[in-house]
Coordinates of C-alpha atoms in Angstrom, one line a residue:
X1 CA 0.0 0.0 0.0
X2 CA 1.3 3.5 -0.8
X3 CA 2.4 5.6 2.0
X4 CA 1.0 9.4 2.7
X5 CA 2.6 12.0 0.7
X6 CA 5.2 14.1 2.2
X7 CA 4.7 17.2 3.7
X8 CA 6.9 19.4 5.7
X9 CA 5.1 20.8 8.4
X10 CA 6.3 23.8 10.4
X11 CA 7.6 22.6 14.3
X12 CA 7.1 25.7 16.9
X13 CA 10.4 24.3 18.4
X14 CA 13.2 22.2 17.3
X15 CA 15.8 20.2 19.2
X16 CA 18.9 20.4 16.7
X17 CA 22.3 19.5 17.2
X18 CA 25.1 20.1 14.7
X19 CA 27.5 17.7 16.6
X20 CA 25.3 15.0 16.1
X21 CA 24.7 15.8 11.8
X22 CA 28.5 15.6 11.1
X23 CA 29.3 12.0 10.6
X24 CA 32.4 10.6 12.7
X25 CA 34.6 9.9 9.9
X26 CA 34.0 13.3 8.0
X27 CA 37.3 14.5 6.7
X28 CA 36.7 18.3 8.5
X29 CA 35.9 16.3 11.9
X30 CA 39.0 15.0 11.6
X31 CA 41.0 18.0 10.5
X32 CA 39.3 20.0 13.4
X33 CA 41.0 18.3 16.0
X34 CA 44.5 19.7 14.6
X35 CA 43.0 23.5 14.0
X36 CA 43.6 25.8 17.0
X37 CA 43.1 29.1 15.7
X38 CA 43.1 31.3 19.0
X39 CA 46.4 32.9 18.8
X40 CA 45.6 34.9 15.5
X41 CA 43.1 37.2 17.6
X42 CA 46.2 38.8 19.6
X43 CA 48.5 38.7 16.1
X44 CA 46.1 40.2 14.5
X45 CA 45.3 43.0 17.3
X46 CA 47.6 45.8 15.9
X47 CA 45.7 45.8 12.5
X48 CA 42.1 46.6 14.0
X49 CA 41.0 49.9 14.8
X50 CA 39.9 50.5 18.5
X51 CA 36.7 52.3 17.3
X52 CA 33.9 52.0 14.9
X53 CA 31.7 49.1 14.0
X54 CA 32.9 45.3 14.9
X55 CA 34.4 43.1 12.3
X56 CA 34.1 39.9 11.6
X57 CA 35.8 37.0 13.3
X58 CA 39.1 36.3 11.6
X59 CA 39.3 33.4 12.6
X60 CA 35.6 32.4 11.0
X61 CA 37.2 33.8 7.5
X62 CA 40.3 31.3 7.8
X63 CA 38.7 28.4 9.2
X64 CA 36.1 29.0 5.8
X65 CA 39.5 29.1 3.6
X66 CA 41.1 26.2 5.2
X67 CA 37.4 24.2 4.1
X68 CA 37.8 25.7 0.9
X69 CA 41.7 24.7 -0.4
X70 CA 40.6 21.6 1.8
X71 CA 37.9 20.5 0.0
X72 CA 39.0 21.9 -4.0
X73 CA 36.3 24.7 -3.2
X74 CA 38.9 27.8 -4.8
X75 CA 35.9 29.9 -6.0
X76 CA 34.6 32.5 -2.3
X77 CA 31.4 33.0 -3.6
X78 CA 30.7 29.3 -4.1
X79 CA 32.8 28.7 -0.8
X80 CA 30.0 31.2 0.9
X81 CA 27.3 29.0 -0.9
X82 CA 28.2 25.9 0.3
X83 CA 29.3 26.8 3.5
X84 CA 25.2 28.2 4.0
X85 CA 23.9 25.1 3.0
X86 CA 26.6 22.4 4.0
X87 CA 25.6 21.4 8.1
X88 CA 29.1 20.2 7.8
X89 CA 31.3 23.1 7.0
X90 CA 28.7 24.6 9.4
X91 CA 30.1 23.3 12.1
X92 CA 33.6 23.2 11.3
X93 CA 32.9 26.7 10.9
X94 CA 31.7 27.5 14.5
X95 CA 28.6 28.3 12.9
X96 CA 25.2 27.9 14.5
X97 CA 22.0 27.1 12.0
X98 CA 20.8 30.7 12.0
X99 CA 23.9 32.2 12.3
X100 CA 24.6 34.9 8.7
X101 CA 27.3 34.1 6.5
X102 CA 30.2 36.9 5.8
X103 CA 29.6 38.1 2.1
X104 CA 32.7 37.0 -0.4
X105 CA 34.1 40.3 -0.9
X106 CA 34.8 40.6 2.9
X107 CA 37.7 37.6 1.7
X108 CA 39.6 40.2 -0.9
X109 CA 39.2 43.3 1.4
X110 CA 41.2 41.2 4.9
X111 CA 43.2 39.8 1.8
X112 CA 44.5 42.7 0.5
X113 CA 44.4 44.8 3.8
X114 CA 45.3 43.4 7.3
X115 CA 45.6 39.6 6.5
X116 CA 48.5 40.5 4.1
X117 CA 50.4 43.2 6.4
X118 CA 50.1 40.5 9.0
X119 CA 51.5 37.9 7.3
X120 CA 48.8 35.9 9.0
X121 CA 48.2 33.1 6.3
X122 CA 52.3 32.6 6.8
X123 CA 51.0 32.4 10.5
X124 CA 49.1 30.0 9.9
X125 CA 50.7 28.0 8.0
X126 CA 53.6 27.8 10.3
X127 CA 51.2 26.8 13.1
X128 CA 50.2 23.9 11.1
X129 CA 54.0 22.9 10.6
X130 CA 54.4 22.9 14.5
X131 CA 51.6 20.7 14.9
X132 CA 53.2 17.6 12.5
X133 CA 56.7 18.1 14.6
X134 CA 54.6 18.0 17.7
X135 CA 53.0 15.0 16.8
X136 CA 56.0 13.2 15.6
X137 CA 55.3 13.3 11.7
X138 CA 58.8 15.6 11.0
X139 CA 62.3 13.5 11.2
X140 CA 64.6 16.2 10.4
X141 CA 67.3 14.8 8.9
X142 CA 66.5 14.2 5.2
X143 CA 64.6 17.6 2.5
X144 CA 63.7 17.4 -0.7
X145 CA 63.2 20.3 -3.0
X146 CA 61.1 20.6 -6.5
X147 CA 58.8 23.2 -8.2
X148 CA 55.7 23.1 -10.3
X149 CA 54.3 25.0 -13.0
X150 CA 50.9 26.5 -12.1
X151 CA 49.0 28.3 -14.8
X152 CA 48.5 32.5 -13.9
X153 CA 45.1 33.7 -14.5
X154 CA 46.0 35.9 -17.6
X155 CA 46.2 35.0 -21.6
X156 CA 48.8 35.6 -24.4
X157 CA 46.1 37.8 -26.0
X158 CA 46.5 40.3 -23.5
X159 CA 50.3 40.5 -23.5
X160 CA 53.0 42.6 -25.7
X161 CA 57.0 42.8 -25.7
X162 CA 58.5 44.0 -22.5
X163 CA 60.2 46.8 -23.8
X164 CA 57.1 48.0 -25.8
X165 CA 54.8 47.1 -22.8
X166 CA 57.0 48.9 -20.3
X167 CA 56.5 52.3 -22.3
X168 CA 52.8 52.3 -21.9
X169 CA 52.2 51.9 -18.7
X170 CA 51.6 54.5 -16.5
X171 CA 53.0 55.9 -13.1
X172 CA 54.0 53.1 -10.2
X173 CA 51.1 54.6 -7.9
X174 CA 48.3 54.5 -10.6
X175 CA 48.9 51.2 -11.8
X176 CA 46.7 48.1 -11.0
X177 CA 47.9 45.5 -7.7
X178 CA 49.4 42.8 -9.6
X179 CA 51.2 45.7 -11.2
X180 CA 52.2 47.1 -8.1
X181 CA 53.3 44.0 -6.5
X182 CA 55.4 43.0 -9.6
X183 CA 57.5 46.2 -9.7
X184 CA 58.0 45.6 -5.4
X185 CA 60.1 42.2 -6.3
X186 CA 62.0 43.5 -9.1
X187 CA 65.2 42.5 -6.9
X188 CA 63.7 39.6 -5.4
X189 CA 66.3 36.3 -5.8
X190 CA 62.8 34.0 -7.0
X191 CA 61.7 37.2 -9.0
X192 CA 63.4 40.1 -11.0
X193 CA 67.2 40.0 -9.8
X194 CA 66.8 35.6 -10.8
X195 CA 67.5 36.0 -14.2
X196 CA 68.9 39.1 -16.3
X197 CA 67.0 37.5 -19.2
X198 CA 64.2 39.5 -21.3
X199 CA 60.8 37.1 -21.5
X200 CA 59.5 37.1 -24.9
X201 CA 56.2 38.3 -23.4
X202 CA 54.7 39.9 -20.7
X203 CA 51.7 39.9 -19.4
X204 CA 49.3 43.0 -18.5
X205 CA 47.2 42.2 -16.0
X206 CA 50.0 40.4 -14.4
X207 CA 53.6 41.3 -15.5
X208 CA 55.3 39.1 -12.5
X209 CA 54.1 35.8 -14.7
X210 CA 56.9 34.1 -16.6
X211 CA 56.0 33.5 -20.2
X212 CA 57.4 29.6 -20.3
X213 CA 57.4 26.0 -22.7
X214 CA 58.6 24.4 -19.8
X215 CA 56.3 22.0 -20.7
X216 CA 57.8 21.1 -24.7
X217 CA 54.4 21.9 -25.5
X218 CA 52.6 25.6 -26.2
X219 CA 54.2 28.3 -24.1
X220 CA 51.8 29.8 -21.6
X221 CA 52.0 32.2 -18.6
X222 CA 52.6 30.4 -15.0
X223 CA 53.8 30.9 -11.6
X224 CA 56.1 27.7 -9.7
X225 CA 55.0 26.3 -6.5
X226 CA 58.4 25.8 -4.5
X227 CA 57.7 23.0 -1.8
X228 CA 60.7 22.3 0.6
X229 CA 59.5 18.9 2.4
X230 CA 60.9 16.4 5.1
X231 CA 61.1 13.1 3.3
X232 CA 59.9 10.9 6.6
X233 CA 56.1 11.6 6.0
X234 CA 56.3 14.3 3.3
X235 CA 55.3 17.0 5.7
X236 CA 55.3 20.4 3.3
X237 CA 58.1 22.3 5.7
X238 CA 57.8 25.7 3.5
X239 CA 56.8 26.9 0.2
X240 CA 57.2 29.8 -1.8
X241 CA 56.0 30.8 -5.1
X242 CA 59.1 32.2 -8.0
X243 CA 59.1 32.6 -11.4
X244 CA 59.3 30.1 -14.0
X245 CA 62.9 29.5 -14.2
X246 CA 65.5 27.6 -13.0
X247 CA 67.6 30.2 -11.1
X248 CA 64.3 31.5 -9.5
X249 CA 63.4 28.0 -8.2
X250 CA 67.0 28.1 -6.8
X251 CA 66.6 31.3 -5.1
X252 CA 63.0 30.4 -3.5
X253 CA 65.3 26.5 -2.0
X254 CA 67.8 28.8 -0.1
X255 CA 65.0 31.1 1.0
X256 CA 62.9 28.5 2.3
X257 CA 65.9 26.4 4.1
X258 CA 67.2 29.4 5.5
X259 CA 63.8 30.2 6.9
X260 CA 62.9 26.8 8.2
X261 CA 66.1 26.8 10.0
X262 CA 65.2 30.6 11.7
X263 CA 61.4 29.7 12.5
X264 CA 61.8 26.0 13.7
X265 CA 65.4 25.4 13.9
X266 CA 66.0 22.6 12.0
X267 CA 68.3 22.3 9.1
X268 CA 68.2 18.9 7.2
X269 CA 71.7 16.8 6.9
X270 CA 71.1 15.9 3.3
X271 CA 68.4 16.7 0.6
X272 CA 67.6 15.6 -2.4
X273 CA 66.5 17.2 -5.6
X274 CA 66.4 17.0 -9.5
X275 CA 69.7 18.3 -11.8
X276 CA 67.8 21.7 -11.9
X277 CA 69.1 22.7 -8.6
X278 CA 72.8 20.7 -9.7
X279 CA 74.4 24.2 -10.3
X280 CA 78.0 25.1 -9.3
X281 CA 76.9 27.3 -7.1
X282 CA 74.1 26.1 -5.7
X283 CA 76.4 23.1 -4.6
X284 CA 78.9 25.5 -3.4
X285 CA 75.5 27.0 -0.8
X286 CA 74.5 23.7 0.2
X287 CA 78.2 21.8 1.0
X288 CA 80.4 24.5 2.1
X289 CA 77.5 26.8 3.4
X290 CA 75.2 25.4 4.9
X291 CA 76.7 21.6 5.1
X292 CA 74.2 20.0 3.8
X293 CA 74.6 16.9 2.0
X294 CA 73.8 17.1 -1.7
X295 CA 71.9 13.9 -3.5
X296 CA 71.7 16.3 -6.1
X297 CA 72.7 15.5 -10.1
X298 CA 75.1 17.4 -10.7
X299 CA 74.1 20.4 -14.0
X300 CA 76.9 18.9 -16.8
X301 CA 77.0 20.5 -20.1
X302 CA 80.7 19.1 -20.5
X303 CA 79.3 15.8 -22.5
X304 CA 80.5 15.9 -26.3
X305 CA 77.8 15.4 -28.7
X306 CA 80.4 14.6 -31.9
X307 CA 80.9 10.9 -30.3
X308 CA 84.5 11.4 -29.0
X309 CA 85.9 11.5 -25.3
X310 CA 84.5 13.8 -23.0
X311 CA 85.4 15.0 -19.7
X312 CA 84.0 12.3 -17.7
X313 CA 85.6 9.6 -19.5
X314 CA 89.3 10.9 -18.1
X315 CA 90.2 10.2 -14.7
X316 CA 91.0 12.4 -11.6
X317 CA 93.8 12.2 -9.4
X318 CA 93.3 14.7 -7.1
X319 CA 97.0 13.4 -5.4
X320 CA 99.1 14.1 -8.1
X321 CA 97.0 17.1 -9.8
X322 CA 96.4 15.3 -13.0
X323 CA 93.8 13.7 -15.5
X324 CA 94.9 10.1 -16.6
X325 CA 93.0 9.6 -20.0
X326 CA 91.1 6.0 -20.9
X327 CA 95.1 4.7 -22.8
X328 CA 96.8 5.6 -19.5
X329 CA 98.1 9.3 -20.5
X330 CA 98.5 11.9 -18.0
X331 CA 97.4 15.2 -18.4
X332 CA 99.0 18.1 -16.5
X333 CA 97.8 21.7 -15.6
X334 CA 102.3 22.5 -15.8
X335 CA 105.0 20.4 -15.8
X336 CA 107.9 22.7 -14.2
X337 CA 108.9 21.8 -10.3
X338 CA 108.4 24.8 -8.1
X339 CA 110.8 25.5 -5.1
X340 CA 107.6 26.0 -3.3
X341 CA 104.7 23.3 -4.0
X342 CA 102.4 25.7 -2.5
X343 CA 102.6 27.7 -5.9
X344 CA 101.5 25.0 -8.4
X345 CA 98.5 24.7 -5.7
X346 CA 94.9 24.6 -7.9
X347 CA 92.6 25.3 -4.7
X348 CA 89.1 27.1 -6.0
X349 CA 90.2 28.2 -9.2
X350 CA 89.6 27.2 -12.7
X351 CA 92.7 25.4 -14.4
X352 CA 93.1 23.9 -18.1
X353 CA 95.3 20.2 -18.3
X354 CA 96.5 19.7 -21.5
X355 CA 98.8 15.7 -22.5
X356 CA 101.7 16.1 -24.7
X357 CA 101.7 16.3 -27.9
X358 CA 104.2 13.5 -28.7
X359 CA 101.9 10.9 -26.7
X360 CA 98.4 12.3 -28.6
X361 CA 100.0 12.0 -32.3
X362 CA 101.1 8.4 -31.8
X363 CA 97.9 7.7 -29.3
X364 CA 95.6 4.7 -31.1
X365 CA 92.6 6.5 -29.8
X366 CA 93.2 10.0 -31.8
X367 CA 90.5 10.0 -33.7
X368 CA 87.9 9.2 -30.5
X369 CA 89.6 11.9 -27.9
X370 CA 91.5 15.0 -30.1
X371 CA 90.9 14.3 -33.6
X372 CA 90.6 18.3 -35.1
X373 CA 93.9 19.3 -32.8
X374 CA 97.4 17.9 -32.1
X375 CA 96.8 17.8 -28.0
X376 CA 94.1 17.0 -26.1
X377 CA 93.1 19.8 -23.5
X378 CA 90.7 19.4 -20.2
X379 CA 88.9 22.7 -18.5
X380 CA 88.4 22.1 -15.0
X381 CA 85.8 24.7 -13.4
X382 CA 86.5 26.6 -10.6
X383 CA 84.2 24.5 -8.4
X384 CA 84.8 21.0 -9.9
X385 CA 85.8 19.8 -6.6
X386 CA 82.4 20.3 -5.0
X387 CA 80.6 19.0 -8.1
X388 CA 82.9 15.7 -7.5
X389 CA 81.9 15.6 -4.0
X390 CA 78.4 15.9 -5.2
X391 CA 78.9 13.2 -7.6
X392 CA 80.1 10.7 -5.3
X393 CA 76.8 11.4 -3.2
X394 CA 74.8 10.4 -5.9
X395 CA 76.8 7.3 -6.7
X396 CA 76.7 6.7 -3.1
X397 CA 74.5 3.2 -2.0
X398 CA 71.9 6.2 0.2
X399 CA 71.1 8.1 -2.9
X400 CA 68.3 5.5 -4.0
X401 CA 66.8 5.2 -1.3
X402 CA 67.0 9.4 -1.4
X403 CA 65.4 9.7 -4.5
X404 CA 62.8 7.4 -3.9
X405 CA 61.4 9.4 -1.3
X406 CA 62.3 12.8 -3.3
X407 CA 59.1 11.1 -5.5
X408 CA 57.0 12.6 -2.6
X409 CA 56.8 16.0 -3.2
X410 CA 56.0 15.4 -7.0
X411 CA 53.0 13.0 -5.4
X412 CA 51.8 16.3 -3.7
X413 CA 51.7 18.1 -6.6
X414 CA 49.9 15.6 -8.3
X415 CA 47.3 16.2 -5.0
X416 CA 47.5 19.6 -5.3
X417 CA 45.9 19.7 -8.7
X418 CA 44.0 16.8 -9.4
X419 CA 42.5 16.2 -6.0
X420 CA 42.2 20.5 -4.6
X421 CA 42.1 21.8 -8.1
X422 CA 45.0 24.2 -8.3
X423 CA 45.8 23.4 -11.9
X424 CA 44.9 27.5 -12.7
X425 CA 45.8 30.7 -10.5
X426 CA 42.5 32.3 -9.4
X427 CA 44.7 35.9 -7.6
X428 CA 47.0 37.6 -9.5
X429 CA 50.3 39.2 -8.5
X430 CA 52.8 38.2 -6.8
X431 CA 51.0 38.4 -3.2
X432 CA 47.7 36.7 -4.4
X433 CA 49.7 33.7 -6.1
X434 CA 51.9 33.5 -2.6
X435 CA 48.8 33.4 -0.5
X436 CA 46.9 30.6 -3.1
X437 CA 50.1 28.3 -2.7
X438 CA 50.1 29.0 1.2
X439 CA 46.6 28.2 1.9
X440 CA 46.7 25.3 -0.5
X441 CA 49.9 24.0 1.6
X442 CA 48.3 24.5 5.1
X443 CA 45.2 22.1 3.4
X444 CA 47.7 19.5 1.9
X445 CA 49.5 19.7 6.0
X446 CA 46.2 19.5 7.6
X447 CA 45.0 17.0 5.4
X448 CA 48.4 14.8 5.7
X449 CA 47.9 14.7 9.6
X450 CA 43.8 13.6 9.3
X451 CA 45.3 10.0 7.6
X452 CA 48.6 9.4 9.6
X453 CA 46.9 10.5 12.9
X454 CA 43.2 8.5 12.9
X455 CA 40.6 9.4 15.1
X456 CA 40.4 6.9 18.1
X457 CA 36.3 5.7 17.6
X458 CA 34.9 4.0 21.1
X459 CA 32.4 1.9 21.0
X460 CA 29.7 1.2 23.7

């Protein structure tokens, strides 16, 4: 027999609880329990004036941004649409059912305004960091290192030659944000001082964008997402956003393991990377600088593409200052005896080895080591001795085992867009694509500590 129809009928009271609508293993219950927010009142005090109307609660705006980058929700007018109909977010929220929802545009105006002089999303973000070391989740002793492209929110259509770009535009102070903000990092190391380079293009709406093919496909505009990591649970230890290059991504590593040494005070012993960070001098800052080990491939443009002999194929003796070539030759930087060894001495310098000419023109090999020249000659760069040192690491029996976990911070990119959605930049500038890549961290952290620290469920 068919059932009544369905009506809703109006109660004169209702007895409605929140706590018992969100179910136990909802992923914000969990994250909840790893959210203390109640510091950012008293950072935040200085920024708020002591008169006029009240705000509203900064710590209601971030916990609605942490459900947000949580939950692939990028969009704050959608974020303020679900988070009115979602009992969930609700209550994550601190919410009650009649409680009023904070319009989206109160998000850009704390953005742009006391949020960013604060530096409270950093704040934040840092908090979250704490949490994983206090719970155990952050060894220490091993980093890895790697950027990722992220697509700005501009298009090639709306972009024009530096040079002819650069004599349109209009005084500093009357110039849009993203504007603004590009011309503040001019002589930032992960901005304008990275590179001396021209881009082909530059974008107008936001000039700080790098114009890049990294991809070997179509060139588009993008921002990279630095992530410095501890390789133990890949707890995200930092992140920084740079330009699109290879020096910039440099730049942003030091900055970020300078800076987790200063806020937390650790400082890894190794760390691993891809040959983008195998630089001279990048492995000159992390072995004699900061001693840190480098499982690093070393950047080696010495390889001969013609098929003959190249550099690596001629042996070292750091002993007798010498290269010994594959038939047994020696190679020599000079050959006259000094009164005082100290002068013949190569120490951090760069030095060119040549063999002797009457062993090359009667040497079987010729025609696979000098064939174009009587003598075969070697250039040995300045820092070749660290980039050595840096090659035995990655011979070394530890580097597997360091690269294999260096594949988890490339797994949390692959999170960061596939599962939260940050394939595209929704802010502009550099400030807006900082705080996107922060908040998007914090979720990833949060997130990471849900799974490897279950809730405890009783059962009566």
């Amino acid at each position: 027999m068919m059932g009544p129809k369905q009506e809703a009928q109006a109660a004169l009271f209702y007895e409605f609880s929140l706590e018992d609508h969100v179910p136990r293993d909802h992923l914000l219950r969990s994250i909840d329990r790893f959210v203390d927010l109640s510091s950012i009142r008293s950072h935040l005090a200085d920024f708020y004036s002591h008169t006029g109307r009240p705000s509203i609660d900064p710590e209601l705006l971030i916990r609605m941004l942490v459900v947000g980058y949580c939950l692939g929700i990028r969009s704050e007018r959608r974020l303020c649409e679900e988070v009115h109909l979602n009992l969930a977010y609700r209550w994550f929220c601190r919410l009650d059912l009649t409680d009023r929802i904070p319009d989206h545009s109160t998000f850009s105006k704390n953005r742009h305004g006391r949020f960013r002089e604060s530096d409270l999303l950093r704040e934040v973000f840092e908090m979250t960091v704490a949490r994983c070391m206090q719970e155990g989740l952050v060894g220490g002793q091993g980093f890895a290192v790697d950027a990722s492209l992220i697509s700005a929110d501009v298009q090639k259509q709306n972009s024009s030659n530096p040079e002819d770009w650069a004599a349109r535009e209009a005084a500093p102070n009357d110039a849009p944000r993203a504007v603004r903000e590009y011309l503040d990092v001019l002589d930032d190391e992960a901005f304008g001082a990275a590179s001396e380079v021209i881009p082909k293009f530059t974008a107008h709406a936001d000039p700080a964008s790098q114009w890049t093919a990294a991809r070997k496909g179509p060139a588009f505009f993008a921002y990279s997402d630095n992530y410095l990591i501890d390789t133990d649970h890949g707890i995200i230890m930092d992140v920084d956003a740079s330009r699109s290059i290879r020096q910039a991504e440099v730049g942003a590593m030091r900055k970020m393991i300078d800076r987790t040494e200063e806020r937390f005070g650790i400082k890894p012993d190794w760390i691993a990377a891809d040959t983008a960070y195998g630089s001279s001098d990048n492995l000159v800052w992390l072995t004699l600088k900061r001693q840190i080990l480098p499982f690093v491939p070393v950047f080696d443009n010495s390889k001969r593409k013609d098929g003959t002999w190249s550099r690596a194929d001629f042996t070292w003796d750091e002993n007798n200052d010498r290269y010994i070539c594959p038939e047994g030759k020696e190679l020599r930087h000079t050959r006259r005896n000094y009164s005082d060894p100290a002068r013949n001495t190569h120490g951090m310098k760069a030095r060119n080895y040549g063999a002797l000419k009457s062993d090359c023109q009667v040497c079987p090999s010729k025609a696979k080591c000098c064939p174009n020249t009587d003598t075969r000659r070697i250039r040995r760069e300045k820092y070749e001795i660290v980039r050595d040192f840096a090659r035995e690491c990655t011979a070394s029996e530890f580097n597997p085992k360091a690269q294999a976990r260096r594949k988890k911070v490339e797994m949390l990119f692959a999170h960061l867009k596939r599962i939260l959605g940050l394939g595209r930049l929704r802010l502009r500038g550099p400030c807006g694509v900082q705080d996107e890549f922060t908040l998007a961290a914090i979720a990833q952290n949060l997130r990471k500590l849900a799974k490897l620290k279950p809730m405890v469920t009783t059962t009566g």
